Tab-separated table of C-alpha atoms in Angstrom:
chain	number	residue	atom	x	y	z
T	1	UNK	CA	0.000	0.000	0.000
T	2	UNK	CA	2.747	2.280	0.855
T	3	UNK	CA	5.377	3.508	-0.877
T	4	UNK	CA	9.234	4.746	-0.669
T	5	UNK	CA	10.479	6.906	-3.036
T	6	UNK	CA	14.386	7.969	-3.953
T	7	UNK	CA	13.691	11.649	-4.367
T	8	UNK	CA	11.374	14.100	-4.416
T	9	UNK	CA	10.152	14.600	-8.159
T	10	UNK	CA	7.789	13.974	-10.528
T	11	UNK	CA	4.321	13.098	-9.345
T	12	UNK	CA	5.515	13.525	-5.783
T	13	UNK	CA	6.995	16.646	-5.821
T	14	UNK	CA	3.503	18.449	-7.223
T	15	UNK	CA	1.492	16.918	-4.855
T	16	UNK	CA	4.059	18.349	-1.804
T	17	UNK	CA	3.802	21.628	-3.587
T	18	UNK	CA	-0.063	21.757	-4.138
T	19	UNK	CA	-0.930	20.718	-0.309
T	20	UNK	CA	-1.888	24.401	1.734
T	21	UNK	CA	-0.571	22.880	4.729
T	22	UNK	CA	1.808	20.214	6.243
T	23	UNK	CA	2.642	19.471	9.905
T	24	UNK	CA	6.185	18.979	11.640
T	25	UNK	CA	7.508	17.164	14.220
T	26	UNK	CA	10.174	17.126	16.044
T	27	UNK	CA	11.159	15.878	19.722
T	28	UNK	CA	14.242	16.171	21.824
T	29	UNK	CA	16.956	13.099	22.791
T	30	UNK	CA	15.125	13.279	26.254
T	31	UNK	CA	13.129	9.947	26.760
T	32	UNK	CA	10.479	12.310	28.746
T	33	UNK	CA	11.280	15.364	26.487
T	34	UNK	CA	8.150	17.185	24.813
T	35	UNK	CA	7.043	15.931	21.299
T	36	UNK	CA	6.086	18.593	19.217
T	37	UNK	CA	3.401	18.781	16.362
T	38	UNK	CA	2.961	21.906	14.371
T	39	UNK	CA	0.955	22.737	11.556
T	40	UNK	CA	2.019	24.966	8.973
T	41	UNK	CA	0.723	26.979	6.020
T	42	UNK	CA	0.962	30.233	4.505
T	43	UNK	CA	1.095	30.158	0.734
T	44	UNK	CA	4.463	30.632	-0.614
T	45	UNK	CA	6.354	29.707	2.299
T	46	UNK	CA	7.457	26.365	1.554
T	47	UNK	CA	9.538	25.256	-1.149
T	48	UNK	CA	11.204	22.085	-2.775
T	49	UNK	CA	15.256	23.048	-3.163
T	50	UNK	CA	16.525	20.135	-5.121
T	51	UNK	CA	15.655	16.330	-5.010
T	52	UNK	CA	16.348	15.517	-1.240
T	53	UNK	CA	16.482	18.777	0.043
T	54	UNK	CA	13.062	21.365	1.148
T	55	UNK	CA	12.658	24.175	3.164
T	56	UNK	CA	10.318	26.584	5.000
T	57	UNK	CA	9.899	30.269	6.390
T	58	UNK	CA	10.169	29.877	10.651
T	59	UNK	CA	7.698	32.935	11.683
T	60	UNK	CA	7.021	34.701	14.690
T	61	UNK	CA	5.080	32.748	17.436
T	62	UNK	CA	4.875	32.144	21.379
T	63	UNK	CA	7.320	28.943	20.663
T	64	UNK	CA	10.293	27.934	19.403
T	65	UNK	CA	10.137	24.213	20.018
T	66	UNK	CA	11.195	22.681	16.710
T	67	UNK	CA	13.961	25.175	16.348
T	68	UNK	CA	15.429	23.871	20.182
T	69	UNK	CA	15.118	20.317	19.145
T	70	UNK	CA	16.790	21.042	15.833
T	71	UNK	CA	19.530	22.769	17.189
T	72	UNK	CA	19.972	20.064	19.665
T	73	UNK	CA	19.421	16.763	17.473
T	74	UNK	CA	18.107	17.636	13.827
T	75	UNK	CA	15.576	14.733	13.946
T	76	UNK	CA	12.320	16.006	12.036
T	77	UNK	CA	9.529	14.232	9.633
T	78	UNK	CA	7.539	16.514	7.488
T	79	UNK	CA	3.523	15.298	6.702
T	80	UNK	CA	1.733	16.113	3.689
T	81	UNK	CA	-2.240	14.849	3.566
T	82	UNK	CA	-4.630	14.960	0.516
T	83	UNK	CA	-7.567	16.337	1.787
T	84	UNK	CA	-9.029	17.322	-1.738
T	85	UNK	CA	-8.810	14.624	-4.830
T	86	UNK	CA	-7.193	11.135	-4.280
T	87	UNK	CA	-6.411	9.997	-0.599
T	88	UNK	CA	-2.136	10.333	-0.231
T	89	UNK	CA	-0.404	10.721	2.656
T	90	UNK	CA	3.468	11.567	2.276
T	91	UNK	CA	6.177	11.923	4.780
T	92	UNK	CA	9.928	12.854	4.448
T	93	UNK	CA	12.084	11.773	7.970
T	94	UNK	CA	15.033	13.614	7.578
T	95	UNK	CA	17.555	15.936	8.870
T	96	UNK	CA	16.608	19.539	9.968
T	97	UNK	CA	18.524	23.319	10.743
T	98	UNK	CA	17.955	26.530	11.359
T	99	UNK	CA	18.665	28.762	9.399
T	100	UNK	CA	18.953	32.060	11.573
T	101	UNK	CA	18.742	35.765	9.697
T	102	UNK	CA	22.365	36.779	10.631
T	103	UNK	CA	23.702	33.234	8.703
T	104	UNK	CA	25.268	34.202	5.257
T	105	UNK	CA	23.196	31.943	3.487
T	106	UNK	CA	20.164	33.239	4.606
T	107	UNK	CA	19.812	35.497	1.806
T	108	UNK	CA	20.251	33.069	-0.916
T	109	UNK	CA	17.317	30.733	1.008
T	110	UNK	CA	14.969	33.373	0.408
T	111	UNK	CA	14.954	33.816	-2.856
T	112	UNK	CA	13.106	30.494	-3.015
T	113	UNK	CA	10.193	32.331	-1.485
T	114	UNK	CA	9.684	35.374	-3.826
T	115	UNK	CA	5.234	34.440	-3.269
T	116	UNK	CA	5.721	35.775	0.301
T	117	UNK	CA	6.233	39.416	2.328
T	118	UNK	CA	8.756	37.698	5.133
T	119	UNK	CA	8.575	41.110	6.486
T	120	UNK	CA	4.621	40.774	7.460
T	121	UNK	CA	5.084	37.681	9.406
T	122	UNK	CA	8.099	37.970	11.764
T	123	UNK	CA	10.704	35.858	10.047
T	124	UNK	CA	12.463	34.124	12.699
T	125	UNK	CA	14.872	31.653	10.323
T	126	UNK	CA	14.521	28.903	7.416
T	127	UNK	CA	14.283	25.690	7.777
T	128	UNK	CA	16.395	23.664	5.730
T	129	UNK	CA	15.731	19.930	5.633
T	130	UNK	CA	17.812	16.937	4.041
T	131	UNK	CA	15.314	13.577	3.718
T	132	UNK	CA	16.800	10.580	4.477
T	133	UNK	CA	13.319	8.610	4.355
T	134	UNK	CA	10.639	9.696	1.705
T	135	UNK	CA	7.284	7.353	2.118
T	136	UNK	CA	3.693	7.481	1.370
T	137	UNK	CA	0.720	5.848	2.750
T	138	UNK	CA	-2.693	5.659	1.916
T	139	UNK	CA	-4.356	8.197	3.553
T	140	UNK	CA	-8.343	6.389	3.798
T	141	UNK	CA	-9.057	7.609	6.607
T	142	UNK	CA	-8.120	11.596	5.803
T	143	UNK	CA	-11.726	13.317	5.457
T	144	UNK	CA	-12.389	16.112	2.352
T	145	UNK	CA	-11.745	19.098	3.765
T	146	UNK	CA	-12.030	22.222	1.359
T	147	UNK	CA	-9.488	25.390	1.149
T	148	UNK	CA	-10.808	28.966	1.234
T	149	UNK	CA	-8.084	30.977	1.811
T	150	UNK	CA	-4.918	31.993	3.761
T	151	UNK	CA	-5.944	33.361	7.552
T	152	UNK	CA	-5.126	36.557	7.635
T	153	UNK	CA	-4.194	37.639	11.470
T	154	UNK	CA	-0.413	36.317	11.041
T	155	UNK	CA	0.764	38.716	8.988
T	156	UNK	CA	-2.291	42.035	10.777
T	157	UNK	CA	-1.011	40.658	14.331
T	158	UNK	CA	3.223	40.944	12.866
T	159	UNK	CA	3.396	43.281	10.384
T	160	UNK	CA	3.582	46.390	12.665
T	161	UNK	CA	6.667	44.879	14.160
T	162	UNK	CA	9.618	45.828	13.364
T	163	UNK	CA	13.522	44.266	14.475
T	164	UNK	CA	13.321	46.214	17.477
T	165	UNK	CA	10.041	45.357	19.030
T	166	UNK	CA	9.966	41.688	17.605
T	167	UNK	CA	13.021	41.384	19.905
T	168	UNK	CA	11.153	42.265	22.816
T	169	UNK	CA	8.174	40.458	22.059
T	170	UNK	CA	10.798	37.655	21.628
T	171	UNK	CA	12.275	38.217	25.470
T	172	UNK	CA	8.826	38.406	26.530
T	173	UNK	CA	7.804	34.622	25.925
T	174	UNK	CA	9.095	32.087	28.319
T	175	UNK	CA	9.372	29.628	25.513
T	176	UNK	CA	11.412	31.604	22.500
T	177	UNK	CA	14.834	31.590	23.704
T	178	UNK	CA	14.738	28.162	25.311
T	179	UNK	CA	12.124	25.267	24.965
T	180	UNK	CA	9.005	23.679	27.186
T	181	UNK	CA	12.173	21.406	28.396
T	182	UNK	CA	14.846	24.263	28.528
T	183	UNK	CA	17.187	23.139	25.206
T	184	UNK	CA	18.656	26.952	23.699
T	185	UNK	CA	15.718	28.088	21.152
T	186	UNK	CA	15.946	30.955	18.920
T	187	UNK	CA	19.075	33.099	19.553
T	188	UNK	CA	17.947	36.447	21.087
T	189	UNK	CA	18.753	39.125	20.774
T	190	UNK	CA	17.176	38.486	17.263
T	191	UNK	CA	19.233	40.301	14.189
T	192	UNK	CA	17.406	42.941	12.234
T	193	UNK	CA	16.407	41.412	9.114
T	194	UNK	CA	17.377	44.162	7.014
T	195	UNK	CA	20.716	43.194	7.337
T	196	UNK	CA	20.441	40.244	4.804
């Protein structure tokens, strides 16, 4: 029923790019460390870099857990489900980093996200993420679920931040500069993104 696949092309590839959302998870080494589970979305802020290799935008929220456990043991699995047309499920296990604004490439990452104002939505890093494990699965138990549109309180609730007072906004959540389980989060004090 399922599937592993090489790379990420063809057939696969469109249906990772045509999804509106995908989750992430990540967890630290910690037997009784947090798991964590986030959906994401935005159109525009994911992309496919080459075969084995996709990324996404890291925006402004009250957490930073999958950046901590990246930083601490790069373990992540990306999940795509169909919830219009065929029933799929795909999932790449890989290898994930952070990408932080002040890292040289930075700039060069974000050209693979022209569809997108970072500056509307707090841009904390990219995500860059290396598969070592690309699978599908059926997906018959996914229900039809129907996109309207993009929410649009991320980038209202963000975009009248800038550097300065996303930095405090930062310092001001007790789980941005360190995780639920205290690994090192997002580096603070955060580096104005006009710099890249």
């Amino acid at each position: 029923m399922g599937k592993v696949y090489e790379r990420i092309d063809g057939r696969l590839r469109t249906f990772i790019e045509e999804q509106k959302m995908f989750f992430t998870a990540t967890a630290p080494l910690a037997g009784d460390g947090t798991v964590n589970l986030s959906p994401k979305g935005l159109t525009g802020s994911f992309a496919v870099l080459d075969e084995l290799t996709v990324a996404y935008l890291d925006f402004a929220g009250s957490n930073a857990e999958t950046i901590a456990h990246l930083r601490e043991n790069g373990r992540i699995t990306l999940m795509w489900c169909a919830f219009t047309g065929p029933p799929n499920i795909v999932r790449v296990h890989g290898r994930g980093e952070p990408v932080f604004r002040d890292d040289p490439r930075f700039p060069a990452l974000l050209k693979h996200f022209p569809d997108i104002d970072v500056e509307d939505h707090g841009l904390r890093a990219v995500i860059v993420v290396t598969a070592e494990l690309i699978r599908d699965t059926c997906g018959y138990a996914v229900p039809f679920m129907d996109y309207r549109e993009d929410r649009s309180l991320h980038a209202s609730r963000f975009q009248r931040e800038d550097d300065e007072s996303l930095d405090r906004y930062f310092h001001k959540k007790e789980h941005i500069a360190s995780s639920i389980d205290g690994l090192p989060g997002l580096p603070l004090p955060l580096p104005p993104l006009s710099s890249t």
